[in-house]
Coordinates of C-alpha atoms in Angstrom, one line a residue:
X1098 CA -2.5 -1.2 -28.0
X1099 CA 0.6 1.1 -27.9
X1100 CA 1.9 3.5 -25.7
X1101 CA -0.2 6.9 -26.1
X1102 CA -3.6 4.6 -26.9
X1103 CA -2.9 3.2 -23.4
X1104 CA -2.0 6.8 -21.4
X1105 CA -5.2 7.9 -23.3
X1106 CA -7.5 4.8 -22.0
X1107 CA -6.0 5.4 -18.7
X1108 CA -6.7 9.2 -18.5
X1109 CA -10.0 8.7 -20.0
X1110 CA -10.9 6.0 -17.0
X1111 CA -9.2 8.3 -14.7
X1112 CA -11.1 11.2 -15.5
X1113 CA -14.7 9.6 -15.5
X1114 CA -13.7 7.6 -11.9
X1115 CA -13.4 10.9 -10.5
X1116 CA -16.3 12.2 -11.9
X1117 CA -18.5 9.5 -10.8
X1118 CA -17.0 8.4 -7.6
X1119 CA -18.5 11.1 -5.9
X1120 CA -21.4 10.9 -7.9
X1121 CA -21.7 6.8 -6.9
X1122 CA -20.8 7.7 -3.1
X1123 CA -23.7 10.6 -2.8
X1124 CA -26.1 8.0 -4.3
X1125 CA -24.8 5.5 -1.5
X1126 CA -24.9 7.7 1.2
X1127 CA -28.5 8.8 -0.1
X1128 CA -29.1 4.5 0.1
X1129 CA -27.8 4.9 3.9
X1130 CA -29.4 7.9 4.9
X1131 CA -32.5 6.8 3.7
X1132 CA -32.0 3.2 6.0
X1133 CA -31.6 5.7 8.9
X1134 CA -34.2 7.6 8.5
X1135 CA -36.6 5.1 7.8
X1136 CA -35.6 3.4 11.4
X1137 CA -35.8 6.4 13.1
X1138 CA -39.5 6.9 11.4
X1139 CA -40.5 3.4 12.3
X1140 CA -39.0 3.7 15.8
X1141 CA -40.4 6.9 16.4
X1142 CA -43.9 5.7 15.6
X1143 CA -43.4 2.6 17.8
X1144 CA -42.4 5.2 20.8
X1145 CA -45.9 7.1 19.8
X1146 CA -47.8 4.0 19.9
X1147 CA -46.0 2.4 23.2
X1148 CA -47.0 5.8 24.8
X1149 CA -50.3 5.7 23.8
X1150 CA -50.4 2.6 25.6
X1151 CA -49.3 3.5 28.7
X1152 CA -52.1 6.4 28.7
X1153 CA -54.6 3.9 27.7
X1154 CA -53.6 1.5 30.6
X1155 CA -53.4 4.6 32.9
X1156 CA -57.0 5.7 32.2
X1157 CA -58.2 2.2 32.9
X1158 CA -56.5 2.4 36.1
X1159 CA -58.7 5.4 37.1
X1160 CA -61.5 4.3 36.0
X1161 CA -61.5 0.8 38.0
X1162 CA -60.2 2.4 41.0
X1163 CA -63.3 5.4 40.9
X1164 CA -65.1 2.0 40.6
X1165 CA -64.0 0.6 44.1
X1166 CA -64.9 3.6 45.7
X1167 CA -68.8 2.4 45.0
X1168 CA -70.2 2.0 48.6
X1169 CA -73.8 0.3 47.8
X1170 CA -75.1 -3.1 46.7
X1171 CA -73.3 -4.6 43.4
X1172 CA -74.9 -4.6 39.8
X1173 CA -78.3 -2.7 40.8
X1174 CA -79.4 -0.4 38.6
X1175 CA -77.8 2.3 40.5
X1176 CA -74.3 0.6 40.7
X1177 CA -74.7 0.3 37.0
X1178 CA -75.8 3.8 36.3
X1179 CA -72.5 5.2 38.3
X1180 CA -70.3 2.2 36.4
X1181 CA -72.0 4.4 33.2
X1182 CA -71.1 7.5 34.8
X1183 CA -67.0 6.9 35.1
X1184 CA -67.2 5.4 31.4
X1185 CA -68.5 8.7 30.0
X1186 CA -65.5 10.2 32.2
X1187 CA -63.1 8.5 30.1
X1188 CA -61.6 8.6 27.3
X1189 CA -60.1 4.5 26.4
X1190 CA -63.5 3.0 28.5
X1191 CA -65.2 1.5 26.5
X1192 CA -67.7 -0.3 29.1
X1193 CA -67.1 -1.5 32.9
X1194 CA -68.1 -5.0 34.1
X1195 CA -68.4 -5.9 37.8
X1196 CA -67.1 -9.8 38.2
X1197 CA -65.8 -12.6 40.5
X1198 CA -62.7 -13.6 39.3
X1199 CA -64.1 -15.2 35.8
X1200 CA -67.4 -15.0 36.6
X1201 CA -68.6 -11.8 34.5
X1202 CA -71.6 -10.5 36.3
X1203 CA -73.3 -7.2 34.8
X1204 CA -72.0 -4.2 32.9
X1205 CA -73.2 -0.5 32.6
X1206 CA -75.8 -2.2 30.1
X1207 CA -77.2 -5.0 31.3
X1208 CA -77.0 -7.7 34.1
X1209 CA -76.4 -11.5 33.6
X1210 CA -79.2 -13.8 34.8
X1211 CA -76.5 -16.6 35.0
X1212 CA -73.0 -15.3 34.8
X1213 CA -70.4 -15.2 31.9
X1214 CA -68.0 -17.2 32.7
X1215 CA -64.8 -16.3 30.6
X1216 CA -62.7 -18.3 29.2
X1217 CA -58.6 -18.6 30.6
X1218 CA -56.9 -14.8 30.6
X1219 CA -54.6 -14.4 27.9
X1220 CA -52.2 -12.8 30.7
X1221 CA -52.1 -13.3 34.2
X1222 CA -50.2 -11.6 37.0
X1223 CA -52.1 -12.9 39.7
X1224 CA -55.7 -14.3 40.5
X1225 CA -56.3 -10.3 41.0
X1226 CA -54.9 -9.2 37.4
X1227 CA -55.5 -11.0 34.0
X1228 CA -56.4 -9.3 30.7
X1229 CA -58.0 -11.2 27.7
X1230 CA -57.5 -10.3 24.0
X1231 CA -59.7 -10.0 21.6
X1232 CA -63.2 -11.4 23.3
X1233 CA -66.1 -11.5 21.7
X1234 CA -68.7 -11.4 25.0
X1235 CA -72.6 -10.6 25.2
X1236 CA -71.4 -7.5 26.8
X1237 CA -70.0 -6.3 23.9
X1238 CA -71.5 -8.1 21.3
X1239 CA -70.5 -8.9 17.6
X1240 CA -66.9 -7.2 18.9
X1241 CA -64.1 -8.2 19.5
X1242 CA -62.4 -6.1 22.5
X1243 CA -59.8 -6.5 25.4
X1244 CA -60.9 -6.9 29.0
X1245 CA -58.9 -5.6 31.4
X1246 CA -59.4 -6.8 35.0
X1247 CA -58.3 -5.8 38.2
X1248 CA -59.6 -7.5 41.4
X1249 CA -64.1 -7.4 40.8
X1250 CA -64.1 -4.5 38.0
X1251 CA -63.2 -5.5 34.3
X1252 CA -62.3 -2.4 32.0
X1253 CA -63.7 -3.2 28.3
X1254 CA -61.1 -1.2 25.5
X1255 CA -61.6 -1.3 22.1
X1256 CA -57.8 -2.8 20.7
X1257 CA -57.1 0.2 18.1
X1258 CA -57.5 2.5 21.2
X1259 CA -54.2 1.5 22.0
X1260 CA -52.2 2.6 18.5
X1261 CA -54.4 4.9 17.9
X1262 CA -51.4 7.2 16.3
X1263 CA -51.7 9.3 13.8
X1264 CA -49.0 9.1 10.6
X1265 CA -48.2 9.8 7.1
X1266 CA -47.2 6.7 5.8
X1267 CA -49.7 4.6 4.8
X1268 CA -47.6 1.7 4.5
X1269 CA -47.3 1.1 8.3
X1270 CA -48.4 -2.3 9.8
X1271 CA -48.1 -2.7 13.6
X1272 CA -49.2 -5.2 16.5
X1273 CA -48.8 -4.9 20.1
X1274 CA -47.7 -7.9 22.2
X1275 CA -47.0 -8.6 26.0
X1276 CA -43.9 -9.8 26.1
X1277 CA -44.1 -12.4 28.8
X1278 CA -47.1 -14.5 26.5
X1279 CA -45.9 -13.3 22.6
X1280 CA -49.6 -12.7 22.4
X1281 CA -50.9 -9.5 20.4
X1282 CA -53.7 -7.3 21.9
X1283 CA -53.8 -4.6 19.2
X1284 CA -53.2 -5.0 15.6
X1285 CA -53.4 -2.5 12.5
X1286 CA -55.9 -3.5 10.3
X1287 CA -53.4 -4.7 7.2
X1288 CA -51.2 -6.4 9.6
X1289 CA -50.5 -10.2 9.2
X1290 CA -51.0 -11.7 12.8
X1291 CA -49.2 -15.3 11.6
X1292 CA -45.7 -13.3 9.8
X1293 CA -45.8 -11.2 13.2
X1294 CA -45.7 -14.2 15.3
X1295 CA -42.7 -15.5 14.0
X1296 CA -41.2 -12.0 13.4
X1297 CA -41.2 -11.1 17.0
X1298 CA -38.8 -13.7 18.2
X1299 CA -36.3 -12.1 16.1
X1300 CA -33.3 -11.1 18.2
X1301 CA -32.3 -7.6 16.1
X1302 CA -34.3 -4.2 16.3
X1303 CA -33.9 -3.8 12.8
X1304 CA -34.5 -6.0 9.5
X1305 CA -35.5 -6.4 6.3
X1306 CA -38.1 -9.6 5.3
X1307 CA -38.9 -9.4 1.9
X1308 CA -39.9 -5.9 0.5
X1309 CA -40.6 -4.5 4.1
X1310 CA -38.6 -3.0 7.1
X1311 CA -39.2 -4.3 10.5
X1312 CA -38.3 -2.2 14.0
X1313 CA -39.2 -3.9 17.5
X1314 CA -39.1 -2.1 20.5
X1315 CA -40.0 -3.0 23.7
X1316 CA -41.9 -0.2 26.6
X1317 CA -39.6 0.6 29.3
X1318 CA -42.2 0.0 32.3
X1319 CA -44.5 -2.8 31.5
X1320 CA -43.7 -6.1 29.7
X1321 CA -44.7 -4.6 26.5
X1322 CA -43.9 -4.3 23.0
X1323 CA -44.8 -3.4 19.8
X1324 CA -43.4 -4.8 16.2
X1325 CA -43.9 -2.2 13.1
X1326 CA -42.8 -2.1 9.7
X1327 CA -43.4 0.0 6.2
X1328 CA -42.5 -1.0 2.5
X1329 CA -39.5 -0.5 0.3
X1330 CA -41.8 2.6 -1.1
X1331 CA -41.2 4.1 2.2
X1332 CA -37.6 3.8 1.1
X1333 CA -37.5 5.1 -2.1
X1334 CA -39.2 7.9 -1.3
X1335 CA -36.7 8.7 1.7
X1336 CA -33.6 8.1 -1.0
X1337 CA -34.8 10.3 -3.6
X1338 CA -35.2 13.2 -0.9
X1339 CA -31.9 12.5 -0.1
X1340 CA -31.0 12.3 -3.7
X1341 CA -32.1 15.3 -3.9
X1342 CA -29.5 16.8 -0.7
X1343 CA -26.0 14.3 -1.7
X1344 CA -26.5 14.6 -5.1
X1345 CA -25.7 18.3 -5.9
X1346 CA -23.4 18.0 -3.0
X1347 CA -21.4 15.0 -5.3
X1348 CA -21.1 16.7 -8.4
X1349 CA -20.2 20.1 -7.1
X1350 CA -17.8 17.7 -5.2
X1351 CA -16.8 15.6 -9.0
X1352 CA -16.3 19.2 -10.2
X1353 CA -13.7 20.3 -7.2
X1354 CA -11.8 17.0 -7.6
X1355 CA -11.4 17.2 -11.2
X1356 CA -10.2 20.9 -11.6
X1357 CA -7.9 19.7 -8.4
X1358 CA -6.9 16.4 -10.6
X1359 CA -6.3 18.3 -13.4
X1360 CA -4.0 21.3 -12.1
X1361 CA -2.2 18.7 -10.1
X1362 CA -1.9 16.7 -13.3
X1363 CA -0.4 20.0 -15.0
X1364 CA 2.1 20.4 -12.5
X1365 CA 3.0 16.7 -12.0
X1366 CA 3.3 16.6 -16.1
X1367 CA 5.0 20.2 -16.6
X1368 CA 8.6 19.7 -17.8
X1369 CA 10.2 21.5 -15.0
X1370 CA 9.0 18.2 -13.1
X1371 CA 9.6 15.6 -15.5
X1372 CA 13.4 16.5 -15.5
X1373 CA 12.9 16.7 -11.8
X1374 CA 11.8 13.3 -12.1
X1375 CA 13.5 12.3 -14.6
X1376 CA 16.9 13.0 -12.5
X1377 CA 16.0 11.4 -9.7
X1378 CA 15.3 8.1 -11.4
X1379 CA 18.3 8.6 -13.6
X1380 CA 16.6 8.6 -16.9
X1381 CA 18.7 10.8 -18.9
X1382 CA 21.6 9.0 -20.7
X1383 CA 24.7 9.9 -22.2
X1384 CA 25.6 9.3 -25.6
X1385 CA 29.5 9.7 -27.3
X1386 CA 30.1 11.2 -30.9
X1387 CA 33.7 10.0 -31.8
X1388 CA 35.9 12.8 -32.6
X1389 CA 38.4 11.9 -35.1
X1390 CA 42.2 13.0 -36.3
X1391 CA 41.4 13.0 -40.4
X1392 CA 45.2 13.0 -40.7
X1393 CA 46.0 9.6 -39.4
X1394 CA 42.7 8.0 -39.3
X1395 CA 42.1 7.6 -35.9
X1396 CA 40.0 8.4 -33.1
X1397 CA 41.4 10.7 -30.4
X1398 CA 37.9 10.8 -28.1
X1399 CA 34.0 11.5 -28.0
X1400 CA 31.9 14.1 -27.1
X1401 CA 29.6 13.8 -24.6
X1402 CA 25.8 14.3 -25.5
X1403 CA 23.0 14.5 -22.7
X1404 CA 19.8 12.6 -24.7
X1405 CA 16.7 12.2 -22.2
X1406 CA 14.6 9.1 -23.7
X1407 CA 11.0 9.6 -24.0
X1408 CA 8.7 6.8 -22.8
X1409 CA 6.8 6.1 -26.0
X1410 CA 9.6 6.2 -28.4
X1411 CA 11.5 9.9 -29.1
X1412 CA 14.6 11.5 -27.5
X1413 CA 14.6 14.9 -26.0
X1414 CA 17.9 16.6 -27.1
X1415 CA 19.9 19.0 -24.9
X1416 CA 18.8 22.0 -27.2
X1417 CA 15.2 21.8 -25.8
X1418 CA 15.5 20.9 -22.5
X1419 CA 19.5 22.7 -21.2
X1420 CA 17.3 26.0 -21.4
X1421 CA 14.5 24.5 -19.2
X1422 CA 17.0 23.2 -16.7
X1423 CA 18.7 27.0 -16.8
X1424 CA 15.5 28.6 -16.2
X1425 CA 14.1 26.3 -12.9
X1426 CA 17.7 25.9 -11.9
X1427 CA 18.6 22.8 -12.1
X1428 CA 21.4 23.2 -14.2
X1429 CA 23.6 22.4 -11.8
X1430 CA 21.8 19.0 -10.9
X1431 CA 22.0 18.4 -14.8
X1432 CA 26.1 19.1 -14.8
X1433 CA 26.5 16.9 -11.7
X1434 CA 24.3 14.5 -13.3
X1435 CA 26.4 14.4 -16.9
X1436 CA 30.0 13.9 -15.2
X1437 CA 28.9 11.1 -12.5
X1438 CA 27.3 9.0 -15.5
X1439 CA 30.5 9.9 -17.6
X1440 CA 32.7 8.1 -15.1
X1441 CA 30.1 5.6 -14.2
X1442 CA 30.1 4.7 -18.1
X1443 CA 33.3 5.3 -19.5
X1444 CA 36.1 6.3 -16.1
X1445 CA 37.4 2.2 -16.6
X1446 CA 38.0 2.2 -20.2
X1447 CA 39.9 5.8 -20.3
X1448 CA 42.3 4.9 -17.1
X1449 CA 43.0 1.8 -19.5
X1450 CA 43.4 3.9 -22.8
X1451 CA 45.2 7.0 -21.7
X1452 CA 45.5 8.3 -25.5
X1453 CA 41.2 9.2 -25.4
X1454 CA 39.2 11.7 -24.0
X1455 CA 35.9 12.8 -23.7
X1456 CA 34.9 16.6 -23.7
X1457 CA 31.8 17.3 -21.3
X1458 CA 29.8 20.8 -22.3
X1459 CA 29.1 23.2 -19.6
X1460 CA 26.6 25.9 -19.8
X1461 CA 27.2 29.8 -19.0
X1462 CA 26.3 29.0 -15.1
X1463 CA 28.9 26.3 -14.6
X1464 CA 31.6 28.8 -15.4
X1465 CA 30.4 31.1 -13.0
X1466 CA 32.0 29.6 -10.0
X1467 CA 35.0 26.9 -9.6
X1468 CA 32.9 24.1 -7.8
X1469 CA 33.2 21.6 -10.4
X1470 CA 37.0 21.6 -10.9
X1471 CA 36.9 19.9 -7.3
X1472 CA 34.4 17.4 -8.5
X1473 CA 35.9 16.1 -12.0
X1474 CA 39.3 16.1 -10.1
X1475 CA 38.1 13.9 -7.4
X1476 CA 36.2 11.5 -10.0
X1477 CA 39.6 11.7 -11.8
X1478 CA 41.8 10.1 -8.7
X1479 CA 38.7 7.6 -8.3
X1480 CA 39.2 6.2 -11.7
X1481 CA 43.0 7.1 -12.2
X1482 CA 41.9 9.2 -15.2
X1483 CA 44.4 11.9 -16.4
X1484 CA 43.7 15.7 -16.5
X1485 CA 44.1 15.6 -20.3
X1486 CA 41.5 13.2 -21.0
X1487 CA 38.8 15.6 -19.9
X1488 CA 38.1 18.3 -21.8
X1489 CA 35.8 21.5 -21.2
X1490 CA 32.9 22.5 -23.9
X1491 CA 31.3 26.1 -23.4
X1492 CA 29.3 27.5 -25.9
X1493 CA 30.0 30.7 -27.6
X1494 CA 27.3 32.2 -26.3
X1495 CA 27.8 31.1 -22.5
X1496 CA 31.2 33.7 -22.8
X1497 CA 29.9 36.7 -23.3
X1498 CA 30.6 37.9 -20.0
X1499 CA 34.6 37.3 -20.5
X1500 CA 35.2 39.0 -17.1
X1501 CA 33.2 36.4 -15.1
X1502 CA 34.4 33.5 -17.4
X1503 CA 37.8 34.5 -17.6
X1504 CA 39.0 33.0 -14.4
X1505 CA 37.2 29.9 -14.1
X1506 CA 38.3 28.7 -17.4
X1507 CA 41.8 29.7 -16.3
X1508 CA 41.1 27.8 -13.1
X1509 CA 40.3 24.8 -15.4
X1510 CA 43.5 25.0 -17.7
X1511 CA 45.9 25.4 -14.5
X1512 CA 44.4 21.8 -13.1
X1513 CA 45.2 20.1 -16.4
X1514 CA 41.7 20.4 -18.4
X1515 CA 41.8 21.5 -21.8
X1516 CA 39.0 24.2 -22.5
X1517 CA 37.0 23.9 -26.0
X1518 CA 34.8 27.5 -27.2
X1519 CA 31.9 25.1 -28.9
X1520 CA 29.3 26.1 -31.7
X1521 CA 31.7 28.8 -32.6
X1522 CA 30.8 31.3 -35.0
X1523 CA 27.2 31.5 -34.2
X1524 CA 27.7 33.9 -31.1
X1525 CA 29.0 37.2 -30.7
X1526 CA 32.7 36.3 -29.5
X1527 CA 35.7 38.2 -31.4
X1528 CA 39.3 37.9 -31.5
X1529 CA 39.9 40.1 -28.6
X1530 CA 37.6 37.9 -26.1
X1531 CA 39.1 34.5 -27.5
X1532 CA 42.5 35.8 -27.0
X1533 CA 41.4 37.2 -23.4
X1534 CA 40.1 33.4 -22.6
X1535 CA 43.0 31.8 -23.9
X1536 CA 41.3 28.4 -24.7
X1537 CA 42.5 25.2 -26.1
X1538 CA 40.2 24.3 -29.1
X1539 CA 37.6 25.8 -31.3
X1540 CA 34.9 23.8 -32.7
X1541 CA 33.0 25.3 -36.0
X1542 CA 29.3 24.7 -35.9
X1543 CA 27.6 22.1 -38.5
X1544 CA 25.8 25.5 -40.1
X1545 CA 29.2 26.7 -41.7
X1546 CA 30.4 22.8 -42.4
X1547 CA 27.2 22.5 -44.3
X1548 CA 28.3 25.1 -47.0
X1549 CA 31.9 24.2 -47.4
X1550 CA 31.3 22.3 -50.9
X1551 CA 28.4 24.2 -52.4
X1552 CA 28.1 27.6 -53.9
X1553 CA 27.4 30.0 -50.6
X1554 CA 30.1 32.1 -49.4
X1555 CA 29.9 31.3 -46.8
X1556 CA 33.1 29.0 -47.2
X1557 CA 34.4 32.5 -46.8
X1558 CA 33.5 33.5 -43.4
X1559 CA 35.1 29.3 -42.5
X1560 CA 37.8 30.1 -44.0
X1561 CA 38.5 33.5 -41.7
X1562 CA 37.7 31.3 -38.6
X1563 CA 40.5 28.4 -39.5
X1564 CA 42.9 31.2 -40.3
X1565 CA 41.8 33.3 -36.8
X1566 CA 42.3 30.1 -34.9
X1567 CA 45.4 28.8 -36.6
X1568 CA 47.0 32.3 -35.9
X1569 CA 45.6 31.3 -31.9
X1570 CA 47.3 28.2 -32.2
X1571 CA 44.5 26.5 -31.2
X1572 CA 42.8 23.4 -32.2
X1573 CA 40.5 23.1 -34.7
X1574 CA 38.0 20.6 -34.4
X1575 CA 34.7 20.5 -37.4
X1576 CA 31.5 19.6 -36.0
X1577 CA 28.7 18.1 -38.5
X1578 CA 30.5 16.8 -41.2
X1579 CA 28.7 14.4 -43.4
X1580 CA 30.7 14.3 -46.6
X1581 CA 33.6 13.5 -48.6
X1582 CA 34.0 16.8 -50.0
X1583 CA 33.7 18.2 -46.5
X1584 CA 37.0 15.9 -45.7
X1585 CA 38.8 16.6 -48.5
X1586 CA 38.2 20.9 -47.8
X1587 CA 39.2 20.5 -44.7
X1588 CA 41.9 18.9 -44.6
X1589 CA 43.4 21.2 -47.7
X1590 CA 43.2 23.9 -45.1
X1591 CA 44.9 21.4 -42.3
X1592 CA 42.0 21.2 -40.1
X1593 CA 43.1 18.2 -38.0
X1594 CA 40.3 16.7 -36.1
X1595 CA 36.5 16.4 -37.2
X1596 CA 33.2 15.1 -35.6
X1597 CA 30.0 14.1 -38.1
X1598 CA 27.4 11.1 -39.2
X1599 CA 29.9 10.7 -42.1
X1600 CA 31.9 8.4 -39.3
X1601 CA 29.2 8.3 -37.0
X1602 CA 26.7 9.1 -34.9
X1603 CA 26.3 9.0 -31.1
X1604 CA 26.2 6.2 -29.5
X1605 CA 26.4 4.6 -26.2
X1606 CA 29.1 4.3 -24.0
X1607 CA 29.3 0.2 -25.2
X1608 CA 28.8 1.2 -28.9
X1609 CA 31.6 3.2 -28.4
X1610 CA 34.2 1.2 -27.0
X1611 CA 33.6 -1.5 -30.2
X1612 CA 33.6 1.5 -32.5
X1613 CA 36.9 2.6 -31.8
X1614 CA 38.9 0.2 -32.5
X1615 CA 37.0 -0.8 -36.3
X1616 CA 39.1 -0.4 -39.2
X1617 CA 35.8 1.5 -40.3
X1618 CA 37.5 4.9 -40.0
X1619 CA 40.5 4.5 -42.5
X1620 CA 38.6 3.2 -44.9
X1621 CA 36.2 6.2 -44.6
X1622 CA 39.2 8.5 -45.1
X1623 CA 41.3 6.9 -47.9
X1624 CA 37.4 7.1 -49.8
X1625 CA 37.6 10.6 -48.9
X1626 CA 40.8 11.5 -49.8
X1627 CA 43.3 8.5 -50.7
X1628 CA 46.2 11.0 -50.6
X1629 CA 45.6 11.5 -46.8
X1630 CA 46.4 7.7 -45.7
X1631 CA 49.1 5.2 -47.1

């Protein structure tokens, strides 16, 4: 997989993580709200129920005590008819029995020839309280209720009496249990009495067994507590109402992240910030062009070219991205940039070869003030590189303002630099502003080279240039040559120094220092013009 099929794979994961990220986490917290609310159903039921309780107990509290107040002879028919009396009066009575401790003696019904004697309470607080669950008793016959008693009167409640709470879900299974026995006294009808014996010596609130969630809780004022639980239906049905809440919420939220990932993507890939970038982590390169004297066959120096290496392959040239750098202004980063990898490559080898030198370009801004004089000079002392070996490329166009120009190119010939007017003849620049600059060199751009040897006339306009320059007495250097008839033209008109792919191209800064000293170059120029070389 190469390069772009990777960034492509990437992006395309990229993209659908943050699309379903918040999709994934509204469907989780859905799960957990769900969870919650479940607990809070099943713990608000068991509150309902352990209430219910407490008024069930309360009412058989106040019907055994109207009981006691019974001032005549026990279990005669009028002691049984005002037994009947307080049992219409409440609600959770189901019947009162008088009794002797176990000793069950008549009820509002009947009266026992020879007593009932029960069977050991189920709970006991004292020989004046005990309570039996689920007694089946000729009292109550063919049911099986709970008798409460308290000192001679028993109360008789039907066990659904106590959780008898109304609810929604139909799922629910309960039983109620004094804690001090782990005996129940009131189950639902589809409750399992054996799984809630085991269950209720579980030390959480809160589990799962199976397909169904369990909550116990205990009653804050008796020894009392109550285990209930529902089914994973219960569940479902609570996540997909909250599917129905966190899901629009996530993809609105998929829909803000991506438009956020995207812009944040533009402006993190925009070119202004991948030169930022690219500068910071000293990306950019310089590559050298050997410039060469045609006349003796030898190399007098390079030019400097900025290249910025893509990541997958292609080179970004100066042409597309000097203009970018102008506009967010970071030219000056870019200059600063080009002269400390210039020493960094090449400062060693020109202090040891004091006949080379390297010309830097500088755009239109650079000349504008005289900061970087300061800075090649100091770079010169570090390396104990001469004046002369450093030489000063502004394009034609950067000098149309001669008035601002003017004296910073001055500024740069009185500290020793040689200044070079590059790409000429495709600007605007005339006699009068060359002679009002009083530069060094003139380069003539590759689009006039390329016509020297065929038909154009535009040989005609090259020719004025070499004759405007020579009458300048400036150097004349010929950019883009790529022939032997280009040679052989020039040097006819004595145009001394040339730059082209005909002896090579750019090349890096170690390239460079093997290139120049290969007999490659006179061999080049005898085939070119074997008058010019003995």
């Amino acid at each position: 997989m190469n390069f772009r099929a990777r960034k492509n794979a990437l992006r395309l994961a990229g993209i659908t993580l943050v699309v379903l990220l918040p999709v994934a986490l509204a469907l989780w917290l859905a799960h957990l709200r769900a969870i919650s609310d479940t607990r809070e159903h099943l713990h608000a039921f068991a509150q309902l129920v352990l209430d219910k309780t407490e008024i069930v107990i309360k009412d058989v509290d106040s019907a055994r005590e109207e009981a006691l107040t019974w001032p005549g002879l026990i279990c005669t028919a009028d002691h049984r008819a005002n037994m009947l009396n307080i049992v219409r009066g409440h609600l959770y009575v189901a019947d009162l029995i008088y009794a002797s401790e176990d000793e069950f003696q008549c009820s509002t019904a009947m009266t026992m020839k020879q007593h009932w004697i029960m069977d050991a309470a189920n709970y006991t607080r004292s020989t004046n309280i005990a309570i039996y669950y689920y007694r089946d008793t000729p009292f109550y016959s063919g049911h099986k209720m709970v008798y409460m008693r308290k000192g001679n009167y028993v109360a008789v409640v039907n066990p659904l009496s106590y959780s008898e709470v109304m609810s929604t879900d139909s799922h629910l299974q309960f039983g109620l249990f004094d804690t001090v026995t782990k005996q129940f006294f009131s189950l639902s009808q589809q409750a399992d009495a054996k799984l809630f014996d085991q269950l209720i010596r579980n030390k959480d609130s809160h589990f799962q067994v199976g397909d169904r969630y369990y909550t116990i809780a205990q009653s804050s004022v008796r020894p009392i507590a109550i285990i209930v639980s529902t089914s994973s239906q219960r569940i479902f049905q609570e996540w997909y109402h909250q599917i129905t809440l966190t899901l629009p919420l996530g993809l609105i939220c998929s829909v803000i992240i991506l438009l956020m990932w995207s812009r944040t993507r533009q402006q993190f890939n925009s070119p202004a910030r991948m030169l930022q970038r690219a500068l910071q982590k000293r990306q950019l390169c310089l590559h050298y062009q050997p410039i060469v004297d045609i006349k003796n066959g030898t190399c007098v120096g390079a030019e400097a070219l900025l290249r910025w290496p893509g990541f997958n392959g292609p080179v970004m040239s100066p042409v597309e991205f000097i203009p970018l750098a102008e506009k967010e202004g970071l030219i000056a980063r870019v200059t600063d940039y080009v002269i400390e990898e210039l020493y960094q490559d090449l400062g060693t080898f020109l202090a040891a070869h004091p006949e080379l030198y390297i010309s830097i370009n500088l755009s239109a801004s650079d000349f504008h003030s005289a900061r970087l004089i300061a800075l090649i000079e100091q770079k010169n002392r570090q390396f104990g590189v001469k004046a002369q070996q450093i030489k000063i490329e502004v394009t034609e166009r950067g000098v149309i303002d001669v008035t601002k120009t003017a004296p910073v190119v001055q500024a740069f010939r009185r500290s020793g630099f040689e200044i070079a007017i590059d790409d000429f003849g495709t600007g605007y620049s005339n006699l009068h502003n060359l002679y009002s600059l009083n530069v060094d060199m003139l380069k003539i751009d590759k689009t006039f080279i390329d016509t020297l040897t065929t038909n154009s006339t535009s040989h005609l306009i090259v020719e004025h240039i070499i004759e405007m320059a020579q009458s300048l007495r400036l150097k004349i250097i010929a950019e883009g040559v790529e022939t032997p008839e280009q040679i052989s033209w020039l040097l006819k008109r004595n145009v001394q120094f040339c730059q082209g792919w005909y002896f090579a191209k750019a090349m890096s800064p170690h390239e460079l220092i093997s290139w120049v000293y290969e007999p490659e170059v006179k061999t080049l120029l005898r085939e070119a013009n074997p008058a010019t070389l003995v």
